[in-house]
Short mmCIF file of C-alpha atoms in Angstrom, two decimals:
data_model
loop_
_atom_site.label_atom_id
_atom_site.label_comp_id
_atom_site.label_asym_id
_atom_site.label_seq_id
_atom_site.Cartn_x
_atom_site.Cartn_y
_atom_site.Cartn_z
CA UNK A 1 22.67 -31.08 91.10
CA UNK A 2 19.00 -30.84 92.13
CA UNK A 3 18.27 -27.21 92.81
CA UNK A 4 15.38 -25.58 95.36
CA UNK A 5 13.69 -22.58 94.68
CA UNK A 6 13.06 -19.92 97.77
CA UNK A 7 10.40 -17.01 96.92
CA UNK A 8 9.69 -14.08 98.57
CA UNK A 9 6.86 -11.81 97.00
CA UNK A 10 6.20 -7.74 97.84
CA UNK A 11 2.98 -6.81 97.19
CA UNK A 12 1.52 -3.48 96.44
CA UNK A 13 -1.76 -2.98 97.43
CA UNK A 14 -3.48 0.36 96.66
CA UNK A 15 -5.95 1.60 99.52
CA UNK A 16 -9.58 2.96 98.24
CA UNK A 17 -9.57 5.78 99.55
CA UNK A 18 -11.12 9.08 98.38
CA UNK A 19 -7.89 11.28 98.60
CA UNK A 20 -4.49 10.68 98.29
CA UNK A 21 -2.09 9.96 101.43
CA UNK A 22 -0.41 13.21 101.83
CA UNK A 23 -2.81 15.60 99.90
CA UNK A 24 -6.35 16.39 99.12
CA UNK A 25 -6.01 15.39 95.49
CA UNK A 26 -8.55 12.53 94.41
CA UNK A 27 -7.61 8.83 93.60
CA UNK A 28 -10.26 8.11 90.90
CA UNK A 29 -8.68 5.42 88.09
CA UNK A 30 -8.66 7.19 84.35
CA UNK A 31 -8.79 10.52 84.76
CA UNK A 32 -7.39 12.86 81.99
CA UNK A 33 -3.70 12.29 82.44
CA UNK A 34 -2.44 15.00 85.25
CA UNK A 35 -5.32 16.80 86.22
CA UNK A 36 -5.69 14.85 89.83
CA UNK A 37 -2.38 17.10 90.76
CA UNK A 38 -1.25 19.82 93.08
CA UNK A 39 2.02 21.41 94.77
CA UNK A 40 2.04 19.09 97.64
CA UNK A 41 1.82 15.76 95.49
CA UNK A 42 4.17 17.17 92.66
CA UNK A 43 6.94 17.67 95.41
CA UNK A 44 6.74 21.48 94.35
CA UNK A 45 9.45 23.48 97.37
CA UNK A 46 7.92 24.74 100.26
CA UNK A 47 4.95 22.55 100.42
CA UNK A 48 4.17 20.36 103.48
CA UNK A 49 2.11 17.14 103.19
CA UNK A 50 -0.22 15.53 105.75
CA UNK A 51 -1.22 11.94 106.70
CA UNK A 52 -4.39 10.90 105.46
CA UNK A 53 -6.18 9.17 108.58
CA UNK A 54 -7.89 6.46 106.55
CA UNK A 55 -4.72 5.10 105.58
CA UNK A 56 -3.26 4.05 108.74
CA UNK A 57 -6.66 3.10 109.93
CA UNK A 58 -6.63 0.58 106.48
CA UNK A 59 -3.08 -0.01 107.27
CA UNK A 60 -3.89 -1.30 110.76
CA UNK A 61 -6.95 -3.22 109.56
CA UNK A 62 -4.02 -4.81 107.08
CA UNK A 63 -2.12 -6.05 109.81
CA UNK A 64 -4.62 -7.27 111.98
CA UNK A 65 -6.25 -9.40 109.40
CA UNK A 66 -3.37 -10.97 108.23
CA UNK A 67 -2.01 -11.79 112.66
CA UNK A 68 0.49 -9.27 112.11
CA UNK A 69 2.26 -7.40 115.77
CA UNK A 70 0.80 -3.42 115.35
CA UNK A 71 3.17 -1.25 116.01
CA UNK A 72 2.29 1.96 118.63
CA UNK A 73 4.93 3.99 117.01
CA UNK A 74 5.78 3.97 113.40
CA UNK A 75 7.27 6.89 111.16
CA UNK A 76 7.58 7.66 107.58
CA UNK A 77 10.91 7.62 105.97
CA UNK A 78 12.31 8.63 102.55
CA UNK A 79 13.30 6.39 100.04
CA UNK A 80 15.77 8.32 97.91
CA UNK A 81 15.93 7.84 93.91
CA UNK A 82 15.25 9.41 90.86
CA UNK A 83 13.51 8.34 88.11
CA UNK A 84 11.01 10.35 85.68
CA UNK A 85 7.96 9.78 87.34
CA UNK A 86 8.94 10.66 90.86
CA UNK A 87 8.81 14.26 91.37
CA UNK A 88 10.60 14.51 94.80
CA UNK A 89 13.53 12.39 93.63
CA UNK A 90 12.44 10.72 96.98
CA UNK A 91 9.36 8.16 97.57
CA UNK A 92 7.56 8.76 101.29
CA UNK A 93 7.25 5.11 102.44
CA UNK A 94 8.42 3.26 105.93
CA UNK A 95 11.87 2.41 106.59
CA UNK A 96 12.57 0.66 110.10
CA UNK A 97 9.33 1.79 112.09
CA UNK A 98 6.69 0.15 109.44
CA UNK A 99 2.90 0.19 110.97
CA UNK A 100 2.94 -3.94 111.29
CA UNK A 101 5.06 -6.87 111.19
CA UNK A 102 5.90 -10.27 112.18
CA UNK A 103 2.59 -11.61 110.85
CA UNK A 104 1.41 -15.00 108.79
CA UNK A 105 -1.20 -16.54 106.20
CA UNK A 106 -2.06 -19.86 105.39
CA UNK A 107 -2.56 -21.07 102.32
CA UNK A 108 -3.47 -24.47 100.32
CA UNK A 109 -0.91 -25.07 97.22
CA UNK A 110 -0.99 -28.82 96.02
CA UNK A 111 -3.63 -30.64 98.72
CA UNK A 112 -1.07 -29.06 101.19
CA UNK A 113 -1.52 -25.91 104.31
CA UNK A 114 1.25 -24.15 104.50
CA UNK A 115 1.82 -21.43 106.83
CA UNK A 116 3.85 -18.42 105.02
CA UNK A 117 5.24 -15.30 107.40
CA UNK A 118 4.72 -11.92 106.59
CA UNK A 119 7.69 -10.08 107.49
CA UNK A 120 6.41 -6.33 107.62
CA UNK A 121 3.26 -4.17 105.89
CA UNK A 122 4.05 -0.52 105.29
CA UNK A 123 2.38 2.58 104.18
CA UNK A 124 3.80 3.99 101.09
CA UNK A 125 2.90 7.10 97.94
CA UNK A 126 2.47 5.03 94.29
CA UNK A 127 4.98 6.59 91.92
CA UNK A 128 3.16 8.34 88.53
CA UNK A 129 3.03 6.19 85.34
CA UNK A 130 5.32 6.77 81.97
CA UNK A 131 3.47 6.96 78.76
CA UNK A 132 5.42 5.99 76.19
CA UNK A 133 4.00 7.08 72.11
CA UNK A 134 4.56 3.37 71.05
CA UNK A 135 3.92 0.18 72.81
CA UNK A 136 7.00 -0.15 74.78
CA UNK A 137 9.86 2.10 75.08
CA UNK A 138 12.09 0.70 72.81
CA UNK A 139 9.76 1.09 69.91
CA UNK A 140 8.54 5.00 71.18
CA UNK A 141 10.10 8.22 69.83
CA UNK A 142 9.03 10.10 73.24
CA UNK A 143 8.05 9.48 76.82
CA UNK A 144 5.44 11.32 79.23
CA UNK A 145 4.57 11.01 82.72
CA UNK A 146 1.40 11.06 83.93
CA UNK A 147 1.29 11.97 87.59
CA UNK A 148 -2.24 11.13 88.35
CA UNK A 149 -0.49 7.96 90.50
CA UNK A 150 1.86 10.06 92.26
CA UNK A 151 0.68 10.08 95.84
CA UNK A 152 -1.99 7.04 95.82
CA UNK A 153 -1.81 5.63 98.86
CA UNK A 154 -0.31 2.20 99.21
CA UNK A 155 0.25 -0.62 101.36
CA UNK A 156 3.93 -2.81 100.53
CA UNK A 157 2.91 -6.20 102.30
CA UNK A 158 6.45 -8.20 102.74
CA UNK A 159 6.98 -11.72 102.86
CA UNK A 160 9.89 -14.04 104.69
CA UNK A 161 10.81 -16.08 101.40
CA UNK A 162 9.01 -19.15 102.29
CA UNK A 163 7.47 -20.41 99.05
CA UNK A 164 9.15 -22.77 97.08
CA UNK A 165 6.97 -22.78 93.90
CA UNK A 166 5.31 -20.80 91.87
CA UNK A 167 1.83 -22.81 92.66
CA UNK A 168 2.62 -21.67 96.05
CA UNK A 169 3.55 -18.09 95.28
CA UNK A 170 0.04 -17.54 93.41
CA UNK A 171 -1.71 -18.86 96.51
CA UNK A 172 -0.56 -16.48 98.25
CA UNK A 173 -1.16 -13.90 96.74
CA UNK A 174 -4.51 -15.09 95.95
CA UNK A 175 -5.14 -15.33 99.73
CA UNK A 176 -3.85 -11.42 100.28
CA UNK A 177 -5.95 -10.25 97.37
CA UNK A 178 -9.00 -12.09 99.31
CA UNK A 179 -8.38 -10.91 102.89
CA UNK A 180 -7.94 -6.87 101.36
CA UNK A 181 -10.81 -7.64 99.77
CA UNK A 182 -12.42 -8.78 102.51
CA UNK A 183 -11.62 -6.04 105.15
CA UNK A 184 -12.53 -3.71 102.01
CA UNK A 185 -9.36 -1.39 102.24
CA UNK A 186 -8.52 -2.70 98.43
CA UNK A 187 -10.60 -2.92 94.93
CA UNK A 188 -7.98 -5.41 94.42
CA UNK A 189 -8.41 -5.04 90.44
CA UNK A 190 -5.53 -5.67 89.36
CA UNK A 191 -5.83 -5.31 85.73
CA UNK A 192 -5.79 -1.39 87.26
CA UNK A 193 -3.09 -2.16 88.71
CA UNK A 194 -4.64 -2.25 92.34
CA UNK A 195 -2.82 -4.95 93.23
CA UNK A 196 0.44 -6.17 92.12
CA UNK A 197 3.74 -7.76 93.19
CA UNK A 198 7.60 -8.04 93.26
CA UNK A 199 9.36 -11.21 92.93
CA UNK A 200 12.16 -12.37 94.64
CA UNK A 201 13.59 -15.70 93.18
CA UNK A 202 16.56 -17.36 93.83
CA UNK A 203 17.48 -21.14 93.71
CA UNK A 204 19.95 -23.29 96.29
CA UNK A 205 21.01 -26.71 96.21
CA UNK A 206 18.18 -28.94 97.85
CA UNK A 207 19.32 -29.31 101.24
CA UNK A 208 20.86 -26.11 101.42
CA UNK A 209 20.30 -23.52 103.86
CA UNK A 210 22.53 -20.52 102.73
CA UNK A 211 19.99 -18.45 100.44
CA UNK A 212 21.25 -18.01 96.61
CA UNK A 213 21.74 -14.97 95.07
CA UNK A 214 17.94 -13.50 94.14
CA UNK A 215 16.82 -11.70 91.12
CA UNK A 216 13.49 -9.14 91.38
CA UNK A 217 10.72 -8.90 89.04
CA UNK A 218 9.04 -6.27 89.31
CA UNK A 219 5.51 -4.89 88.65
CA UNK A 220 3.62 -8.35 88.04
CA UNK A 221 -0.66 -7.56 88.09
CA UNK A 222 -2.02 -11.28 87.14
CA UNK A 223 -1.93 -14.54 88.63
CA UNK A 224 -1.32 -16.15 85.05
CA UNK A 225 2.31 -13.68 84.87
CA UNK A 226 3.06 -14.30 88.26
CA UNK A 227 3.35 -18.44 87.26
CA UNK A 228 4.29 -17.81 84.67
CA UNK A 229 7.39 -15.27 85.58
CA UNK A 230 7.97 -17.72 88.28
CA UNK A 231 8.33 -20.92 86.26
CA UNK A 232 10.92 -18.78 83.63
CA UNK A 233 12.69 -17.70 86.16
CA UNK A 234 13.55 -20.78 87.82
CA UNK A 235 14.53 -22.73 84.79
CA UNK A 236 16.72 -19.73 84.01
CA UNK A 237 18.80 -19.81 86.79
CA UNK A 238 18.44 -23.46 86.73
CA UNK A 239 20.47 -23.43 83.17
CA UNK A 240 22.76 -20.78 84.25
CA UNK A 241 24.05 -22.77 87.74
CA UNK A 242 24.50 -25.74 85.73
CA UNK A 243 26.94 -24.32 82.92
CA UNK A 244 28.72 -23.26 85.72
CA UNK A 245 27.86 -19.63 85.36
CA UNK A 246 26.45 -17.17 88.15
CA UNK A 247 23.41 -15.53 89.04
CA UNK A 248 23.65 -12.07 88.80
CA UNK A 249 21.49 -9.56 91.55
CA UNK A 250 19.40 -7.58 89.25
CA UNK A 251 16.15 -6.30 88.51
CA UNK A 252 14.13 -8.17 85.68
CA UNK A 253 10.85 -7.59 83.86
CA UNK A 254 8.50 -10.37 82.84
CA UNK A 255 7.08 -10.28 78.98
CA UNK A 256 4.08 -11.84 79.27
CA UNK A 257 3.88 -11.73 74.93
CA UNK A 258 7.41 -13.87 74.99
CA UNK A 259 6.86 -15.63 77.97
CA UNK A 260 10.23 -14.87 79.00
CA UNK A 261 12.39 -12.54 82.14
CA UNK A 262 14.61 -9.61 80.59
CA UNK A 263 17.39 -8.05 82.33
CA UNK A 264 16.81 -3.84 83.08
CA UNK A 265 19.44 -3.08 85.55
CA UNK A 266 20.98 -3.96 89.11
CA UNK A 267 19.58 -4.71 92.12
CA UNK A 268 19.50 -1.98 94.94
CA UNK A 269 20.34 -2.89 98.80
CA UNK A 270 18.50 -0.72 100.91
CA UNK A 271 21.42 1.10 102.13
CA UNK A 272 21.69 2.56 98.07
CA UNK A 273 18.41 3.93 98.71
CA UNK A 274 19.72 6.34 101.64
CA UNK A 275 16.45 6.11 104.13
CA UNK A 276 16.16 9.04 106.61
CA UNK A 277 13.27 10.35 108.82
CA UNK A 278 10.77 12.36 107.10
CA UNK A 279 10.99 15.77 108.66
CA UNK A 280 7.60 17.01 107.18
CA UNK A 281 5.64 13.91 108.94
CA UNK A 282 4.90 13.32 112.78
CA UNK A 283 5.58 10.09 114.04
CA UNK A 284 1.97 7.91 114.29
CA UNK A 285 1.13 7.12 117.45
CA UNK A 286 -1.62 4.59 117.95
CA UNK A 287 -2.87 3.39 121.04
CA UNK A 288 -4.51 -0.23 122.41
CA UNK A 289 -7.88 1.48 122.30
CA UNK A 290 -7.57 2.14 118.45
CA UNK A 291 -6.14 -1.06 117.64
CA UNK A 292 -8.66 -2.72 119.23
CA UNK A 293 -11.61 -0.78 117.83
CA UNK A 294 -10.27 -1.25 114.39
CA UNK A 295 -9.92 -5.44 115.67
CA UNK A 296 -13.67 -5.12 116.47
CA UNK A 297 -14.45 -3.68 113.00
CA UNK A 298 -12.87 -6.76 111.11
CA UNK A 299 -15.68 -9.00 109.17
CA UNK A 300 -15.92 -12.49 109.54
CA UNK A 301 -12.09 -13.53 107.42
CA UNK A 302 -11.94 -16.19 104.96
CA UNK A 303 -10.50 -18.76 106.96
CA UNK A 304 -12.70 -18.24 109.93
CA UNK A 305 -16.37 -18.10 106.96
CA UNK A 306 -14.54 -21.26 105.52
CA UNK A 307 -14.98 -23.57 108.45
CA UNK A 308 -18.23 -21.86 109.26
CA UNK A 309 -19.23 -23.34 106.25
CA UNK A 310 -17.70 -26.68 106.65
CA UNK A 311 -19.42 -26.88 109.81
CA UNK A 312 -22.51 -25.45 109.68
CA UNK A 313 -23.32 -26.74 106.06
CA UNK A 314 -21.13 -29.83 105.58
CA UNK A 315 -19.65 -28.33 102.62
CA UNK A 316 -16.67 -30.23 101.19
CA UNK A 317 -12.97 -28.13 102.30
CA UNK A 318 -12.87 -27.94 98.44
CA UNK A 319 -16.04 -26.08 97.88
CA UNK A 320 -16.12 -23.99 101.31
CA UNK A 321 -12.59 -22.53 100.04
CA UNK A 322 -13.67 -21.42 96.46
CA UNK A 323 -17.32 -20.24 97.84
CA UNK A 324 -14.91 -17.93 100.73
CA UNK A 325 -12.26 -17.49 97.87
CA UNK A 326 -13.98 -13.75 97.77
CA UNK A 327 -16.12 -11.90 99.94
CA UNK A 328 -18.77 -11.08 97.07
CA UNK A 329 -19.06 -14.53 96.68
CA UNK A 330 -19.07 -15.67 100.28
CA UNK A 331 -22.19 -13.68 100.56
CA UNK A 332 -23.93 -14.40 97.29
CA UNK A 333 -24.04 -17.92 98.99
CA UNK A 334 -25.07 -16.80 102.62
CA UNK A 335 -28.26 -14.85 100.68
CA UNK A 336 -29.13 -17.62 98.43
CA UNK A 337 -29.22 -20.10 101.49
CA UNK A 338 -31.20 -17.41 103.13
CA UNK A 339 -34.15 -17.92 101.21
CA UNK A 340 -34.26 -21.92 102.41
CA UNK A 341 -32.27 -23.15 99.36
CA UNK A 342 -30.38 -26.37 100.06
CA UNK A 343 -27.08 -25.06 100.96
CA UNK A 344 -24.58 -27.94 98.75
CA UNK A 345 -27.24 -27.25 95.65
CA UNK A 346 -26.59 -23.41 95.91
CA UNK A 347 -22.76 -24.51 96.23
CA UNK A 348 -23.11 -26.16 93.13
CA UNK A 349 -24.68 -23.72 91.33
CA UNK A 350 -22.73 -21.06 91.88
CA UNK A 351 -19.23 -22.82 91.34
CA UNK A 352 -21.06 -24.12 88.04
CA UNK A 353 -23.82 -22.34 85.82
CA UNK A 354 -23.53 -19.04 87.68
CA UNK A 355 -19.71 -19.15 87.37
CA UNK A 356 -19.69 -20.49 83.87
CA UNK A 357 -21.77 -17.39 82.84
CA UNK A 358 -20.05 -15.06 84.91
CA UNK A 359 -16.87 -15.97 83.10
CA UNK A 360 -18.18 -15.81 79.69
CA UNK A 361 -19.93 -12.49 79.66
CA UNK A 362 -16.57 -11.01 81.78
CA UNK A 363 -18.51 -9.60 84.60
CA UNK A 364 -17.94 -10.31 88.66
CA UNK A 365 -20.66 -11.61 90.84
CA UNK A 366 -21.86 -8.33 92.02
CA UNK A 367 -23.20 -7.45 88.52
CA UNK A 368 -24.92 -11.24 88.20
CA UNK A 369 -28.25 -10.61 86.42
CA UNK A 370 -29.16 -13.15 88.40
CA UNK A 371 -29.78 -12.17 92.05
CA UNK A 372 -29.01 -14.32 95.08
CA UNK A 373 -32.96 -14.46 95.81
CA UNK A 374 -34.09 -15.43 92.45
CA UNK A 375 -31.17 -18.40 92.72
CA UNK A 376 -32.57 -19.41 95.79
CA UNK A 377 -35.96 -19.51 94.30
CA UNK A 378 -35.36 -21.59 91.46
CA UNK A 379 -33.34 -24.04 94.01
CA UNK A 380 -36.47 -23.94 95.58
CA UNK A 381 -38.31 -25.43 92.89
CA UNK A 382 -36.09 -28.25 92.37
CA UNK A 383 -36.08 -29.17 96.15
CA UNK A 384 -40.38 -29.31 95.63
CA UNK A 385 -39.73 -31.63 92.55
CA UNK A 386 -41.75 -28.45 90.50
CA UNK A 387 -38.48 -29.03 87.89
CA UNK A 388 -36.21 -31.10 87.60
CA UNK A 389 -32.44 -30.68 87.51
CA UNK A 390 -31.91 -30.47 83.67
CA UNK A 391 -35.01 -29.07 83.70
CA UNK A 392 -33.44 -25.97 85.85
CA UNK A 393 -30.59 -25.41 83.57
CA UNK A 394 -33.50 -24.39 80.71
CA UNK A 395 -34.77 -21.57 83.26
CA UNK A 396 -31.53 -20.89 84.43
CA UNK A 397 -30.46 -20.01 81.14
CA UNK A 398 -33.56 -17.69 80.57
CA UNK A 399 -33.12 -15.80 83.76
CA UNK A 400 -29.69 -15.28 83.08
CA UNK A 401 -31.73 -12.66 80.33
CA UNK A 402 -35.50 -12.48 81.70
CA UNK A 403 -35.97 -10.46 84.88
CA UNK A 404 -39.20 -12.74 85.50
CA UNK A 405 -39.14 -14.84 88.99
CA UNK A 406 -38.28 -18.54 87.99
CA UNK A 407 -41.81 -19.55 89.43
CA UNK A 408 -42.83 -17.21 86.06
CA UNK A 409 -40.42 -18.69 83.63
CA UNK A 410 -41.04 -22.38 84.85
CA UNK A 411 -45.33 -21.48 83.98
CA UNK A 412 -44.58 -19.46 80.58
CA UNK A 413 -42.44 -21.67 79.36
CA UNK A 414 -44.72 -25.33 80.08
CA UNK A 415 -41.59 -26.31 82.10
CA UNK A 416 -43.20 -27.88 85.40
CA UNK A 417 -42.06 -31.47 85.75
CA UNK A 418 -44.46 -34.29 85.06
CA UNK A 419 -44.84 -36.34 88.05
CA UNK A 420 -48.45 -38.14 87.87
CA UNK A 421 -47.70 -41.57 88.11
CA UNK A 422 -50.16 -42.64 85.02
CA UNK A 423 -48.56 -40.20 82.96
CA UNK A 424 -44.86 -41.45 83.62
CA UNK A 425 -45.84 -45.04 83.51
CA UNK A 426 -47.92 -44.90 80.07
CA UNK A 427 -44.68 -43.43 78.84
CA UNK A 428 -42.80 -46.21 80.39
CA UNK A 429 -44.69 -49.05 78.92
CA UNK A 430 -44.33 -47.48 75.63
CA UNK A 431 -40.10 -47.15 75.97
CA UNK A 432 -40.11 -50.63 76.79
CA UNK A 433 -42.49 -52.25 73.86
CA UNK A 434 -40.24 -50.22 71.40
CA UNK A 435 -37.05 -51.20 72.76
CA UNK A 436 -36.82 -54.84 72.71
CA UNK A 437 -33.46 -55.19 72.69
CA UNK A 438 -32.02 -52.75 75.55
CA UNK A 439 -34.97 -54.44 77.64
CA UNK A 440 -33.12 -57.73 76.90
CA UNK A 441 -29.58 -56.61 77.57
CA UNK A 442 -30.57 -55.23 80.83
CA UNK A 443 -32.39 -58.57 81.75
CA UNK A 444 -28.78 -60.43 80.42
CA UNK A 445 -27.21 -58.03 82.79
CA UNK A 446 -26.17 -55.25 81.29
CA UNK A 447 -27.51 -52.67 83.52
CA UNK A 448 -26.69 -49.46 81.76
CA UNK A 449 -28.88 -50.34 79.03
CA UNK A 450 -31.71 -49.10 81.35
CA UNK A 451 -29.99 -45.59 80.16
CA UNK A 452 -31.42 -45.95 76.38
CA UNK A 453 -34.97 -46.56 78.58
CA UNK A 454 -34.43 -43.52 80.31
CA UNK A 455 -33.67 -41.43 77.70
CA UNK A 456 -36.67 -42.31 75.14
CA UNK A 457 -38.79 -41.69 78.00
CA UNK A 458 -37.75 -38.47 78.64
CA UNK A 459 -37.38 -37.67 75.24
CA UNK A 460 -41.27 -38.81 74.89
CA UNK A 461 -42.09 -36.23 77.76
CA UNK A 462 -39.93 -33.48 76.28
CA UNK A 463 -37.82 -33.55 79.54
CA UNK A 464 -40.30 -33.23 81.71
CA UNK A 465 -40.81 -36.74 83.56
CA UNK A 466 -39.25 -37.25 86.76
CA UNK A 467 -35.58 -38.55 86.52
CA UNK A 468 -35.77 -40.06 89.97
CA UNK A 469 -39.42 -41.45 89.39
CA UNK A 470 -38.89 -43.01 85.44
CA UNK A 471 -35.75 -44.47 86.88
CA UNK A 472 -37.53 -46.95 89.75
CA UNK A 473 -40.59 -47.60 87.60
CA UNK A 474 -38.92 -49.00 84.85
CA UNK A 475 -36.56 -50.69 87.14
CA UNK A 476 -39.56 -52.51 89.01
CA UNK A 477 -41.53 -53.17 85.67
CA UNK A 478 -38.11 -54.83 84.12
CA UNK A 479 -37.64 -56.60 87.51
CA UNK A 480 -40.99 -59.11 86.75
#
């Protein structure tokens, strides 16, 4: 039997904000373990939290951006259970009244749009964080918690389970990670843990529309895991439907070391969870004036910059949607193109040299050593034939370590290209008297031999000839 898999991913997305969502208490990442604590986020008796205004104004901003239906009257609810690192025994989050719903994304998974629906977004408290003295907790002789994390405001964006691969599932997320990023309510680093997701996986007969029974993975903070998790998880089940076995509702974690899904206990319905009203918390009550001063707020979102750069720049779909993939990026390229840089040569550059050295030195594109301007320069110097192509990955290179304007490196370094016709054309002549034979296999034909021409004139001018120019004078000359 030929199986389908049906995906539904919850994503946590922690808010930057200052504070925490019911207290004063700050939300800096690595402080000394429990010193960013008080009564109110420590659930001590008596103590009466209060909603921190940023947070439904991010979680608003949430919906909006992603065509979610804001709700004018939401609550906060408690989500009863116990476990070491929640204090209350409860977690404040949003039960039935959530701030958005009924909302959508598209996204592109194998040369294919898809549209997937968001089913709700809701403000929530993070949970603290177990330390364990080994590496996991089988292997520790103790366990701390650490309840810096207790009280860090989140946002739990839902989907309907409409991906049906694990491609699909990391577009997805990919394309929440870049619209929080976008409307700047999220660092979205997720090897912080900024951002990270649930999984909901279960598997039906193709054809099928009764939903299987779905296991949950929780916790997942890479794209890589996510796949990864994903692809496990499905050949799992696969395996255990066809011995004739049954999936069990449970909560998994992912090993990322093993590559494999582990069983840690069953799966809660909500109704185990025992929501009520918070007593401590007012409803929130937005109006249409709010919502829509929050809508005017919005940048430009990543679908709406990528066809403004199909459009106004005849970028490729492909390009335009790894150039808008992130918002630091999305401007990197408006700024280079600013300074009159040809706007599919900056594309290039940055999806290639720039992103190449990005990726090997580990740093993001806001910490490039190489500004936007100075990129746009040095484009600018290959549009007025000052270097050439190959020529510009030399100063490239240097400015990558040499604060010096590319004008500067290109002069120090003797690195303007040659393009006196006497000077290319002495070199010429000389390629061809040496190289009797590629001159004759070109004349039989053989029309790549020109490339052995090419390259012993270039490597006569130490690089420096003009591709473009060496190219049609030796074609003419070989022409007679």
């Amino acid at each position: 039997m030929k199986y389908e898999a049906v995906i539904g991913l919850e994503i946590h997305c922690e808010l930057k904000t200052k504070t925490k969502i019911f207290c004063g208490c700050a939300t800096a990442f690595g402080a000394e373990q429990n010193t960013h604590v008080c009564p109110v986020c420590l659930g001590m008796p008596g103590v009466l939290p209060t909603v921190n205004k940023r947070v439904v104004e991010f979680g608003i901003k949430a919906g909006l951006a992603t065509n979610c239906e804001i709700n004018k009257y939401s609550k906060f609810d408690r989500k009863n259970y116990y476990y070491p690192d929640l204090p209350k025994n409860w977690q404040t989050s949003q039960y039935d009244l959530p701030i958005a719903e009924h909302g959508w994304v598209d996204i592109d998974a194998g040369g294919k749009k898809k549209r997937i629906r968001l089913t709700r977004i809701h403000m929530e408290e993070d949970a603290g964080k177990l330390v364990h003295s080994g590496t996991t907790i089988k292997d520790s002789s103790s366990s701390n918690v650490d309840y810096n994390r207790t009280g860090v405001p989140l946002l739990e964006i839902v989907s309907e389970p409409d991906m049906r691969s694990a491609e699909e599932a990391r577009s997805y997320m990919e394309k929440i990670k870049s619209i929080m990023e976008y409307i700047d309510v999220s660092n979205c680093r997720m090897e912080e843990g900024n951002l990270r997701a649930d999984i909901n996986v279960s598997l039906r007969p193709v054809g099928s529309k009764e939903l299987g029974t779905r296991t949950e993975m929780k916790n997942i903070n890479s794209f890589k895991n996510l796949e990864d998790a994903i692809n496990y998880e499905i050949d799992r089940q696969e395996e255990v439907l066809e011995d004739g076995g049954h999936i069990v509702q449970e909560t998994r974690t992912f090993d990322p070391a093993r590559g494999i899904t582990l069983s840690m206990r069953s799966k809660e319905n909500a109704h185990d969870y025992r929501y009520m009203p918070e007593p401590d918390l007012p409803p929130i009550v937005t109006s249409e004036e709010t919502i829509e001063k929050y809508r005017s707020e919005l940048p430009e979102l990543p679908d709406a910059r990528r066809a403004r750069l199909e459009k106004e720049y005849g970028l490729s779909d492909y390009d335009a949607g790894i150039i808008t993939s992130s918002r630091a990026m999305a401007e990197y390229f408006d700024a280079v193109v600013a300074t009159g840089a040809d706007s599919k040569l900056a594309a290039n550059w940055i999806m290639g040299d720039l992103a190449k050295n990005l990726n090997e030195d580990g740093i993001d594109i806001a910490k490039s050593p190489v500004s936007a301007e100075r990129l746009g320069k040095m484009i600018g110097l290959i549009m007025k034939d000052t270097i050439s192509g190959k020529i510009a990955k030399k100063v490239f290179k240097e400015m990558w370590t040499n604060e010096d304007d590319p004008e500067k490196i290109v002069k120090d370094k003797g690195l303007v290209q040659i393009t006196d016709t006497g000077a290319i054309e002495a070199a010429v002549d000389a390629a061809i008297a040496a190289n009797p034979k590629a001159v004759e296999e070109y004349k039989g034909g053989k029309k790549k031999a020109i490339g052995a021409l090419v390259g012993q004139v270039m490597k006569a001018t130490r690089g420096k000839a003009n591709p473009q120019m060496v190219n049609k004078m030796l074609a003419e000359k070989l022409a007679d």
